[in-house]
mmCIF file of C-alpha atoms in Angstrom:
data_model
loop_
_atom_site.group_PDB
_atom_site.id
_atom_site.type_symbol
_atom_site.label_atom_id
_atom_site.label_comp_id
_atom_site.label_asym_id
_atom_site.label_seq_id
_atom_site.Cartn_x
_atom_site.Cartn_y
_atom_site.Cartn_z
ATOM 1 C CA MET A 1 11.381 -8.781 10.879
ATOM 2 C CA THR A 2 10.055 -11.197 13.465
ATOM 3 C CA GLY A 3 6.764 -11.099 15.284
ATOM 4 C CA SER A 4 3.537 -9.595 13.952
ATOM 5 C CA THR A 5 3.249 -7.759 10.652
ATOM 6 C CA ALA A 6 1.227 -5.095 12.442
ATOM 7 C CA ALA A 7 0.482 -4.351 16.073
ATOM 8 C CA SER A 8 -3.279 -4.687 15.511
ATOM 9 C CA PHE A 9 -3.118 -8.478 15.001
ATOM 10 C CA ILE A 10 -3.158 -10.819 17.996
ATOM 11 C CA ALA A 11 -2.985 -14.585 18.471
ATOM 12 C CA ASP A 12 -6.734 -15.001 17.965
ATOM 13 C CA ASP A 13 -6.494 -13.336 14.549
ATOM 14 C CA TYR A 14 -3.807 -15.773 13.459
ATOM 15 C CA ARG A 15 -5.696 -18.721 14.974
ATOM 16 C CA ALA A 16 -8.755 -17.797 12.902
ATOM 17 C CA ARG A 17 -6.655 -17.492 9.740
ATOM 18 C CA MET A 18 -5.039 -20.873 10.249
ATOM 19 C CA GLU A 19 -8.380 -22.537 10.979
ATOM 20 C CA ARG A 20 -9.920 -20.976 7.881
ATOM 21 C CA ALA A 21 -6.949 -22.008 5.738
ATOM 22 C CA ALA A 22 -7.172 -25.603 6.974
ATOM 23 C CA ARG A 23 -10.936 -25.749 6.302
ATOM 24 C CA THR A 24 -10.510 -24.233 2.851
ATOM 25 C CA ALA A 25 -7.815 -26.774 2.045
ATOM 26 C CA ALA A 26 -10.095 -29.629 3.136
ATOM 27 C CA ASP A 27 -12.934 -28.219 1.025
ATOM 28 C CA ALA A 28 -10.537 -28.234 -1.938
ATOM 29 C CA GLY A 29 -9.826 -31.930 -1.385
ATOM 30 C CA LEU A 30 -6.394 -31.438 0.169
ATOM 31 C CA ALA A 31 -5.025 -33.271 3.179
ATOM 32 C CA GLY A 32 -3.467 -30.024 4.379
ATOM 33 C CA LEU A 33 -1.149 -27.115 3.696
ATOM 34 C CA LEU A 34 2.624 -26.867 4.043
ATOM 35 C CA VAL A 35 3.708 -23.262 4.386
ATOM 36 C CA ALA A 36 7.347 -22.246 3.987
ATOM 37 C CA PRO A 37 8.878 -18.877 4.961
ATOM 38 C CA GLY A 38 7.339 -16.100 2.915
ATOM 39 C CA PRO A 39 4.203 -13.961 2.789
ATOM 40 C CA ASP A 40 1.798 -16.823 3.509
ATOM 41 C CA LEU A 41 3.689 -17.766 6.672
ATOM 42 C CA VAL A 42 3.696 -14.145 7.836
ATOM 43 C CA TRP A 43 -0.024 -13.794 7.157
ATOM 44 C CA LEU A 44 -0.900 -17.042 8.914
ATOM 45 C CA THR A 45 1.392 -16.788 11.948
ATOM 46 C CA GLY A 46 2.994 -13.333 12.130
ATOM 47 C CA TYR A 47 6.402 -15.034 11.937
ATOM 48 C CA THR A 48 9.297 -14.220 9.649
ATOM 49 C CA PRO A 49 12.461 -16.272 10.277
ATOM 50 C CA PRO A 50 15.532 -14.151 11.066
ATOM 51 C CA ALA A 51 17.155 -15.590 7.920
ATOM 52 C CA VAL A 52 15.981 -17.845 5.121
ATOM 53 C CA THR A 53 18.492 -20.710 4.989
ATOM 54 C CA GLU A 54 18.669 -24.359 3.972
ATOM 55 C CA ARG A 55 17.326 -25.337 7.409
ATOM 56 C CA LEU A 56 13.699 -26.449 7.187
ATOM 57 C CA THR A 57 11.014 -24.148 8.569
ATOM 58 C CA LEU A 58 7.490 -25.329 7.725
ATOM 59 C CA LEU A 59 3.977 -24.707 9.030
ATOM 60 C CA VAL A 60 1.765 -27.799 8.792
ATOM 61 C CA LEU A 61 -1.989 -27.161 8.671
ATOM 62 C CA ALA A 62 -4.738 -29.790 8.420
ATOM 63 C CA ALA A 63 -8.404 -29.671 9.330
ATOM 64 C CA GLY A 64 -9.041 -31.179 12.751
ATOM 65 C CA GLN A 65 -5.385 -30.963 13.793
ATOM 66 C CA ASP A 66 -3.549 -28.341 15.802
ATOM 67 C CA PRO A 67 -1.232 -26.222 13.646
ATOM 68 C CA VAL A 68 2.429 -27.179 13.989
ATOM 69 C CA LEU A 69 5.407 -25.042 13.074
ATOM 70 C CA VAL A 70 8.552 -27.067 12.442
ATOM 71 C CA VAL A 71 11.575 -24.847 13.119
ATOM 72 C CA PRO A 72 15.320 -25.202 13.638
ATOM 73 C CA ALA A 73 16.107 -25.229 17.360
ATOM 74 C CA LEU A 74 18.395 -22.225 17.059
ATOM 75 C CA GLU A 75 15.473 -20.161 15.688
ATOM 76 C CA ALA A 76 12.800 -21.438 18.061
ATOM 77 C CA PRO A 77 13.195 -18.486 20.473
ATOM 78 C CA ASP A 78 12.399 -16.084 17.638
ATOM 79 C CA ALA A 79 9.386 -18.153 16.559
ATOM 80 C CA GLN A 80 8.078 -18.130 20.125
ATOM 81 C CA LYS A 81 7.963 -14.330 20.027
ATOM 82 C CA ALA A 82 5.673 -14.221 16.977
ATOM 83 C CA ALA A 83 2.195 -12.861 17.621
ATOM 84 C CA GLY A 84 0.627 -16.066 16.333
ATOM 85 C CA ALA A 85 2.825 -18.433 18.364
ATOM 86 C CA PRO A 86 0.229 -19.005 21.104
ATOM 87 C CA ALA A 87 -2.126 -20.372 18.440
ATOM 88 C CA LEU A 88 0.194 -23.166 17.307
ATOM 89 C CA THR A 89 2.588 -25.862 18.493
ATOM 90 C CA LEU A 90 6.298 -25.417 17.898
ATOM 91 C CA ARG A 91 8.292 -28.513 17.035
ATOM 92 C CA ASP A 92 11.994 -27.774 16.852
ATOM 93 C CA TRP A 93 14.783 -29.888 15.467
ATOM 94 C CA THR A 94 18.535 -29.742 16.029
ATOM 95 C CA ASP A 95 21.364 -29.889 13.531
ATOM 96 C CA GLY A 96 22.297 -33.489 12.876
ATOM 97 C CA LYS A 97 18.685 -34.676 13.161
ATOM 98 C CA ASP A 98 16.365 -35.365 10.218
ATOM 99 C CA PRO A 99 13.717 -32.610 10.031
ATOM 100 C CA TYR A 100 11.867 -34.419 7.243
ATOM 101 C CA ALA A 101 11.271 -37.505 9.374
ATOM 102 C CA ALA A 102 9.852 -35.237 12.088
ATOM 103 C CA THR A 103 7.626 -33.508 9.540
ATOM 104 C CA ALA A 104 6.551 -36.783 7.928
ATOM 105 C CA ALA A 105 4.995 -37.881 11.208
ATOM 106 C CA LEU A 106 2.568 -34.946 10.873
ATOM 107 C CA LEU A 107 1.421 -35.821 7.359
ATOM 108 C CA ASP A 108 -1.180 -38.138 5.891
ATOM 109 C CA ALA A 109 1.005 -40.750 4.223
ATOM 110 C CA SER A 110 -1.142 -40.787 1.085
ATOM 111 C CA GLY A 111 -2.350 -37.183 1.183
ATOM 112 C CA ARG A 112 -2.198 -34.436 -1.381
ATOM 113 C CA PHE A 113 -0.935 -31.156 0.072
ATOM 114 C CA GLY A 114 -0.834 -27.562 -0.997
ATOM 115 C CA ILE A 115 2.704 -26.217 -0.590
ATOM 116 C CA SER A 116 4.055 -22.670 -0.748
ATOM 117 C CA ASP A 117 5.075 -21.558 -4.224
ATOM 118 C CA ASN A 118 8.419 -20.383 -2.845
ATOM 119 C CA ALA A 119 9.253 -23.596 -0.945
ATOM 120 C CA TRP A 120 12.749 -24.805 -1.784
ATOM 121 C CA ALA A 121 12.967 -27.778 -4.153
ATOM 122 C CA LEU A 122 15.456 -29.223 -1.639
ATOM 123 C CA HIS A 123 12.710 -29.444 0.983
ATOM 124 C CA LEU A 124 9.925 -30.615 -1.319
ATOM 125 C CA LEU A 125 12.044 -33.421 -2.765
ATOM 126 C CA ALA A 126 13.109 -34.538 0.714
ATOM 127 C CA LEU A 127 9.473 -34.623 1.865
ATOM 128 C CA GLN A 128 8.512 -36.682 -1.166
ATOM 129 C CA GLN A 129 11.253 -39.128 -0.276
ATOM 130 C CA ALA A 130 10.198 -39.237 3.390
ATOM 131 C CA VAL A 131 6.497 -39.677 2.499
ATOM 132 C CA PRO A 132 6.564 -41.480 -0.869
ATOM 133 C CA GLY A 133 2.787 -41.806 -1.046
ATOM 134 C CA SER A 134 2.208 -38.058 -0.757
ATOM 135 C CA SER A 135 1.691 -35.567 -3.588
ATOM 136 C CA TYR A 136 1.809 -31.797 -3.823
ATOM 137 C CA THR A 137 0.338 -28.821 -5.633
ATOM 138 C CA SER A 138 1.277 -25.154 -5.455
ATOM 139 C CA LEU A 139 -0.580 -23.153 -2.843
ATOM 140 C CA THR A 140 -1.480 -20.410 -5.319
ATOM 141 C CA GLU A 141 -2.918 -22.946 -7.748
ATOM 142 C CA ALA A 142 -4.849 -24.809 -5.066
ATOM 143 C CA LEU A 143 -6.066 -21.847 -2.989
ATOM 144 C CA PRO A 144 -5.551 -18.686 -5.043
ATOM 145 C CA MET A 145 -8.002 -16.678 -2.933
ATOM 146 C CA LEU A 146 -6.534 -17.636 0.444
ATOM 147 C CA ARG A 147 -5.501 -14.060 1.307
ATOM 148 C CA ALA A 148 -7.679 -12.208 -1.202
ATOM 149 C CA VAL A 149 -10.550 -11.051 1.019
ATOM 150 C CA LYS A 150 -9.342 -8.591 3.649
ATOM 151 C CA ASP A 151 -11.024 -8.082 7.007
ATOM 152 C CA ALA A 152 -11.703 -4.671 8.544
ATOM 153 C CA ALA A 153 -8.305 -4.426 10.243
ATOM 154 C CA GLU A 154 -6.493 -5.358 7.050
ATOM 155 C CA LEU A 155 -8.498 -2.806 5.072
ATOM 156 C CA GLU A 156 -7.443 -0.123 7.548
ATOM 157 C CA LEU A 157 -3.807 -1.002 6.908
ATOM 158 C CA MET A 158 -4.344 -1.089 3.143
ATOM 159 C CA THR A 159 -6.023 2.323 3.322
ATOM 160 C CA ALA A 160 -3.117 3.744 5.336
ATOM 161 C CA ALA A 161 -0.597 2.351 2.841
ATOM 162 C CA GLY A 162 -2.528 3.955 -0.007
ATOM 163 C CA ALA A 163 -2.617 7.284 1.808
ATOM 164 C CA ALA A 164 1.162 7.115 2.315
ATOM 165 C CA ALA A 165 1.676 6.520 -1.402
ATOM 166 C CA ASP A 166 -0.644 9.440 -2.159
ATOM 167 C CA ALA A 167 1.352 11.703 0.146
ATOM 168 C CA THR A 168 4.477 10.611 -1.711
ATOM 169 C CA PHE A 169 2.947 11.630 -5.041
ATOM 170 C CA GLU A 170 1.837 15.007 -3.718
ATOM 171 C CA GLU A 171 5.459 15.722 -2.810
ATOM 172 C CA ILE A 172 7.143 14.200 -5.852
ATOM 173 C CA ARG A 173 5.108 16.369 -8.219
ATOM 174 C CA ASN A 174 6.885 19.396 -6.725
ATOM 175 C CA VAL A 175 10.470 18.171 -7.130
ATOM 176 C CA PRO A 176 12.526 19.199 -10.198
ATOM 177 C CA PHE A 177 12.273 16.748 -13.099
ATOM 178 C CA ALA A 178 13.925 18.473 -16.082
ATOM 179 C CA GLY A 179 17.687 18.006 -16.182
ATOM 180 C CA ARG A 180 17.724 15.174 -13.641
ATOM 181 C CA ARG A 181 18.254 11.469 -14.250
ATOM 182 C CA GLU A 182 15.371 9.064 -13.845
ATOM 183 C CA ALA A 183 17.312 7.299 -11.090
ATOM 184 C CA GLU A 184 17.489 10.518 -9.076
ATOM 185 C CA VAL A 185 13.709 10.942 -9.124
ATOM 186 C CA ALA A 186 13.343 7.244 -8.279
ATOM 187 C CA ALA A 187 15.564 7.809 -5.245
ATOM 188 C CA ASP A 188 13.264 10.667 -4.211
ATOM 189 C CA LEU A 189 10.288 8.303 -4.427
ATOM 190 C CA ASP A 190 12.061 5.729 -2.282
ATOM 191 C CA ARG A 191 12.961 8.344 0.323
ATOM 192 C CA LEU A 192 9.417 9.728 0.453
ATOM 193 C CA LEU A 193 7.754 6.331 0.723
ATOM 194 C CA ARG A 194 9.988 5.547 3.681
ATOM 195 C CA ARG A 195 9.322 8.946 5.231
ATOM 196 C CA TYR A 196 5.619 8.178 5.101
ATOM 197 C CA GLY A 197 6.035 4.876 6.894
ATOM 198 C CA HIS A 198 6.970 2.213 4.358
ATOM 199 C CA GLU A 199 9.387 -0.329 5.786
ATOM 200 C CA GLN A 200 9.874 -1.872 2.334
ATOM 201 C CA VAL A 201 9.960 -0.233 -1.111
ATOM 202 C CA ASP A 202 9.286 -2.754 -3.884
ATOM 203 C CA PHE A 203 9.528 -0.550 -6.986
ATOM 204 C CA THR A 204 10.035 3.058 -8.046
ATOM 205 C CA ILE A 205 9.464 3.201 -11.802
ATOM 206 C CA VAL A 206 10.361 6.512 -13.420
ATOM 207 C CA ALA A 207 9.946 6.109 -17.186
ATOM 208 C CA SER A 208 10.527 9.295 -19.168
ATOM 209 C CA GLY A 209 9.923 10.032 -22.839
ATOM 210 C CA PRO A 210 10.315 6.896 -24.984
ATOM 211 C CA ASN A 211 11.101 4.833 -21.877
ATOM 212 C CA GLY A 212 7.474 5.301 -20.865
ATOM 213 C CA ALA A 213 6.479 2.848 -23.605
ATOM 214 C CA ASN A 214 8.023 0.058 -21.480
ATOM 215 C CA PRO A 215 5.552 -0.675 -18.652
ATOM 216 C CA HIS A 216 8.270 -2.132 -16.373
ATOM 217 C CA HIS A 217 11.114 0.196 -17.271
ATOM 218 C CA GLU A 218 13.875 0.322 -14.666
ATOM 219 C CA ALA A 219 14.796 3.899 -13.782
ATOM 220 C CA GLY A 220 18.174 4.595 -15.325
ATOM 221 C CA ASP A 221 20.608 7.288 -16.396
ATOM 222 C CA ARG A 222 18.405 8.949 -18.990
ATOM 223 C CA VAL A 223 18.185 12.681 -18.306
ATOM 224 C CA ILE A 224 14.582 13.845 -18.190
ATOM 225 C CA GLU A 225 13.922 16.659 -20.672
ATOM 226 C CA ARG A 226 11.310 19.344 -21.060
ATOM 227 C CA GLY A 227 8.546 17.972 -23.246
ATOM 228 C CA ASP A 228 8.775 14.474 -21.728
ATOM 229 C CA MET A 229 5.836 12.469 -20.530
ATOM 230 C CA VAL A 230 6.943 10.607 -17.384
ATOM 231 C CA VAL A 231 5.251 7.491 -15.992
ATOM 232 C CA LEU A 232 5.628 7.139 -12.207
ATOM 233 C CA ASP A 233 4.746 3.776 -10.632
ATOM 234 C CA PHE A 234 5.756 3.134 -7.039
ATOM 235 C CA GLY A 235 4.841 1.171 -3.947
ATOM 236 C CA GLY A 236 5.869 -1.248 -1.237
ATOM 237 C CA LEU A 237 4.823 -2.363 2.229
ATOM 238 C CA LYS A 238 3.699 -0.199 5.129
ATOM 239 C CA ASP A 239 3.005 -2.080 8.379
ATOM 240 C CA GLY A 240 3.087 -5.277 6.333
ATOM 241 C CA TYR A 241 0.487 -4.242 3.726
ATOM 242 C CA GLY A 242 0.982 -3.045 0.186
ATOM 243 C CA SER A 243 0.701 0.170 -1.756
ATOM 244 C CA ASP A 244 0.934 0.576 -5.521
ATOM 245 C CA THR A 245 -0.033 3.622 -7.534
ATOM 246 C CA SER A 246 0.794 5.101 -10.920
ATOM 247 C CA ARG A 247 0.428 8.624 -12.212
ATOM 248 C CA THR A 248 1.728 10.125 -15.440
ATOM 249 C CA VAL A 249 3.129 13.642 -15.363
ATOM 250 C CA HIS A 250 4.426 15.948 -18.089
ATOM 251 C CA VAL A 251 7.485 18.180 -17.980
ATOM 252 C CA GLY A 252 6.203 21.481 -19.277
ATOM 253 C CA GLU A 253 3.211 21.874 -21.569
ATOM 254 C CA PRO A 254 2.041 18.714 -23.367
ATOM 255 C CA THR A 255 0.976 18.463 -26.986
ATOM 256 C CA ASP A 256 -2.657 17.986 -27.961
ATOM 257 C CA GLU A 257 -1.941 14.328 -28.747
ATOM 258 C CA GLU A 258 -0.329 13.733 -25.364
ATOM 259 C CA ARG A 259 -3.325 15.276 -23.621
ATOM 260 C CA ARG A 260 -5.710 13.178 -25.719
ATOM 261 C CA VAL A 261 -3.910 9.903 -24.942
ATOM 262 C CA HIS A 262 -3.833 10.764 -21.240
ATOM 263 C CA ASP A 263 -7.551 11.551 -21.299
ATOM 264 C CA ILE A 264 -8.298 8.204 -22.943
ATOM 265 C CA VAL A 265 -6.352 6.335 -20.233
ATOM 266 C CA ARG A 266 -8.060 8.368 -17.519
ATOM 267 C CA GLU A 267 -11.475 7.493 -18.982
ATOM 268 C CA ALA A 268 -10.454 3.834 -19.219
ATOM 269 C CA GLN A 269 -9.343 3.819 -15.602
ATOM 270 C CA GLU A 270 -12.655 5.362 -14.563
ATOM 271 C CA ALA A 271 -14.555 2.746 -16.579
ATOM 272 C CA GLY A 272 -12.585 -0.044 -14.918
ATOM 273 C CA PHE A 273 -13.301 1.390 -11.495
ATOM 274 C CA ARG A 274 -17.032 1.746 -12.206
ATOM 275 C CA ALA A 275 -17.143 -1.905 -13.282
ATOM 276 C CA VAL A 276 -16.167 -3.006 -9.755
ATOM 277 C CA ARG A 277 -19.090 -4.523 -7.881
ATOM 278 C CA PRO A 278 -19.732 -7.711 -5.891
ATOM 279 C CA GLY A 279 -20.497 -10.680 -8.100
ATOM 280 C CA ALA A 280 -18.967 -9.221 -11.250
ATOM 281 C CA ALA A 281 -16.282 -11.375 -12.833
ATOM 282 C CA CYS A 282 -12.704 -10.127 -12.581
ATOM 283 C CA GLN A 283 -12.527 -10.067 -16.377
ATOM 284 C CA HIS A 284 -15.406 -7.568 -16.422
ATOM 285 C CA VAL A 285 -13.064 -4.917 -14.983
ATOM 286 C CA ASP A 286 -10.510 -5.641 -17.696
ATOM 287 C CA ARG A 287 -13.141 -5.558 -20.430
ATOM 288 C CA ALA A 288 -14.568 -2.237 -19.263
ATOM 289 C CA ALA A 289 -11.195 -0.481 -19.230
ATOM 290 C CA ARG A 290 -9.964 -2.119 -22.423
ATOM 291 C CA ALA A 291 -13.096 -1.188 -24.376
ATOM 292 C CA VAL A 292 -12.471 2.520 -23.868
ATOM 293 C CA ILE A 293 -8.919 2.259 -25.204
ATOM 294 C CA ALA A 294 -9.905 -0.013 -28.093
ATOM 295 C CA ASP A 295 -12.784 2.255 -29.104
ATOM 296 C CA ALA A 296 -10.359 5.179 -29.224
ATOM 297 C CA GLY A 297 -8.136 3.256 -31.667
ATOM 298 C CA TYR A 298 -5.302 2.380 -29.270
ATOM 299 C CA GLY A 299 -6.249 -1.190 -28.397
ATOM 300 C CA GLU A 300 -2.987 -2.707 -29.680
ATOM 301 C CA TYR A 301 -1.036 -0.393 -27.378
ATOM 302 C CA PHE A 302 -2.648 -1.603 -24.143
ATOM 303 C CA ILE A 303 -0.325 -4.560 -23.642
ATOM 304 C CA HIS A 304 -0.937 -5.843 -20.099
ATOM 305 C CA ARG A 305 -3.751 -6.919 -17.798
ATOM 306 C CA THR A 306 -5.848 -4.222 -16.158
ATOM 307 C CA GLY A 307 -5.000 -5.190 -12.594
ATOM 308 C CA HIS A 308 -3.589 -7.488 -9.940
ATOM 309 C CA GLY A 309 -4.419 -8.255 -6.343
ATOM 310 C CA ILE A 310 -2.484 -6.719 -3.477
ATOM 311 C CA GLY A 311 -2.183 -7.378 0.252
ATOM 312 C CA VAL A 312 0.835 -8.638 2.174
ATOM 313 C CA THR A 313 2.578 -8.675 -1.210
ATOM 314 C CA THR A 314 2.272 -6.043 -3.909
ATOM 315 C CA HIS A 315 1.297 -8.567 -6.625
ATOM 316 C CA GLU A 316 -0.986 -11.518 -5.900
ATOM 317 C CA PRO A 317 -4.365 -12.981 -6.971
ATOM 318 C CA PRO A 318 -6.940 -12.046 -8.097
ATOM 319 C CA TYR A 319 -6.033 -10.721 -11.550
ATOM 320 C CA MET A 320 -8.204 -8.422 -13.653
ATOM 321 C CA ILE A 321 -7.657 -10.163 -16.976
ATOM 322 C CA GLU A 322 -9.692 -11.701 -19.777
ATOM 323 C CA GLY A 323 -10.605 -15.275 -18.942
ATOM 324 C CA GLU A 324 -10.679 -14.781 -15.156
ATOM 325 C CA GLU A 325 -14.299 -15.525 -14.311
ATOM 326 C CA ARG A 326 -13.829 -15.542 -10.545
ATOM 327 C CA PRO A 327 -16.411 -13.195 -8.958
ATOM 328 C CA LEU A 328 -15.446 -10.113 -7.023
ATOM 329 C CA VAL A 329 -16.155 -10.296 -3.284
ATOM 330 C CA PRO A 330 -16.333 -7.444 -0.743
ATOM 331 C CA GLY A 331 -12.915 -7.025 0.863
ATOM 332 C CA MET A 332 -10.883 -7.926 -2.222
ATOM 333 C CA CYS A 333 -8.188 -5.361 -3.051
ATOM 334 C CA PHE A 334 -6.592 -4.950 -6.472
ATOM 335 C CA SER A 335 -5.191 -2.417 -8.903
ATOM 336 C CA VAL A 336 -7.018 -0.840 -11.817
ATOM 337 C CA GLU A 337 -4.227 0.359 -14.112
ATOM 338 C CA PRO A 338 -4.875 0.636 -17.835
ATOM 339 C CA GLY A 339 -2.195 2.143 -20.031
ATOM 340 C CA ILE A 340 -1.256 3.120 -23.574
ATOM 341 C CA TYR A 341 2.333 2.575 -24.733
ATOM 342 C CA LEU A 342 3.509 4.106 -28.015
ATOM 343 C CA PRO A 343 6.888 2.549 -28.941
ATOM 344 C CA GLY A 344 9.716 5.035 -29.302
ATOM 345 C CA ARG A 345 7.523 7.926 -28.171
ATOM 346 C CA PHE A 346 5.834 7.861 -24.770
ATOM 347 C CA GLY A 347 3.534 5.951 -22.457
ATOM 348 C CA VAL A 348 0.679 6.720 -20.074
ATOM 349 C CA ARG A 349 -0.548 4.671 -17.104
ATOM 350 C CA ILE A 350 -2.955 5.611 -14.307
ATOM 351 C CA GLU A 351 -3.360 3.245 -11.365
ATOM 352 C CA ASP A 352 -5.373 3.133 -8.181
ATOM 353 C CA ILE A 353 -5.784 0.344 -5.658
ATOM 354 C CA VAL A 354 -9.493 -0.420 -5.300
ATOM 355 C CA THR A 355 -11.352 -2.473 -2.714
ATOM 356 C CA VAL A 356 -14.707 -4.107 -3.353
ATOM 357 C CA THR A 357 -17.502 -2.823 -1.116
ATOM 358 C CA GLU A 358 -21.018 -4.135 -0.533
ATOM 359 C CA ASP A 359 -22.384 -2.070 -3.403
ATOM 360 C CA GLY A 360 -19.424 -1.201 -5.630
ATOM 361 C CA GLY A 361 -15.828 -0.185 -5.107
ATOM 362 C CA ARG A 362 -13.739 2.278 -3.121
ATOM 363 C CA ARG A 363 -10.461 3.787 -4.264
ATOM 364 C CA LEU A 364 -7.552 3.594 -1.846
ATOM 365 C CA ASN A 365 -5.681 6.215 -3.919
ATOM 366 C CA THR A 366 -7.306 9.597 -4.227
ATOM 367 C CA THR A 367 -4.714 11.899 -5.822
ATOM 368 C CA SER A 368 -5.722 13.701 -9.000
ATOM 369 C CA ARG A 369 -5.901 11.581 -12.113
ATOM 370 C CA GLU A 370 -5.652 14.639 -14.338
ATOM 371 C CA LEU A 371 -2.416 15.218 -16.252
ATOM 372 C CA VAL A 372 -0.054 16.951 -13.830
ATOM 373 C CA ILE A 373 2.475 19.460 -15.164
ATOM 374 C CA VAL A 374 5.891 19.360 -13.486
ATOM 375 C CA GLU A 375 9.052 21.384 -13.980
#
């Protein structure tokens, strides 16, 4: 995909993002940012190269300097079509020339730069050789909150992605489960997400019976049986912004224990959601959800963090986990997804994407969190 991630973003939006990123980098003591192809480049410029190859593509940002996108000459026409192109300078290079020498001329010779986590080692090592006095740190480590706070337009897209995932769940709960393989139901989820506007499906977890005790189970050939608890976790990108939701359904009538465990997780998820408010530490959300499960005697079976950020990727900072003292800020979006996983038996997870508001939180997933009975 080339061009903008969504039609609502124009050159001025990307200009503002690049200026803010450069200022934030300077405030963090960095000489600038070097952004390789990936989600950060899309968010900052609206540009996705037609193919990720060994040819160097790199956005150079520094406070007080115009943004420069270094691109291979054969891909320059595509870069010029990106929605953010009018807000930056393109500097192309041809095969046979040294792109690192061209890039080095843009860099502070003794500067420390934040560089994309997914930048190729080939490129980083060549830049170090071209600018031996420079040093580098990962962009996520240096500026973990770069994309965390969404503006109004981004929140609209996040809300629409959540609604599409909700519509998918409302349909999947009516498909047959018993007698079908997990992979078949996963294929239904993929098809429905795409029907409701997702251009990219990142995961379709269908974890039935004992497989539900594995939080990241890959849907496989197990045939779903009556009496199974089934964890459904699915999401991807719609108009460039992420969805991610989990619901746990039961094939036929559940046992009293299964209902009780589901109720505990539902109460934990509610507690995590109610802990969301501006200024609260991220770990406060984790603590609130985890306390409910621990108090019910299942603490050792809640084996992952309570949540992760989401935006132009489906997993990104901030993380709702013990030890993360970063405060919540209006516009942040993240999952609240406690779970209980009983090895060899079943699992339960309930997940909503939540955004921080001025006085609390708002769910971007609104389907029922009660235990749904399927056939």
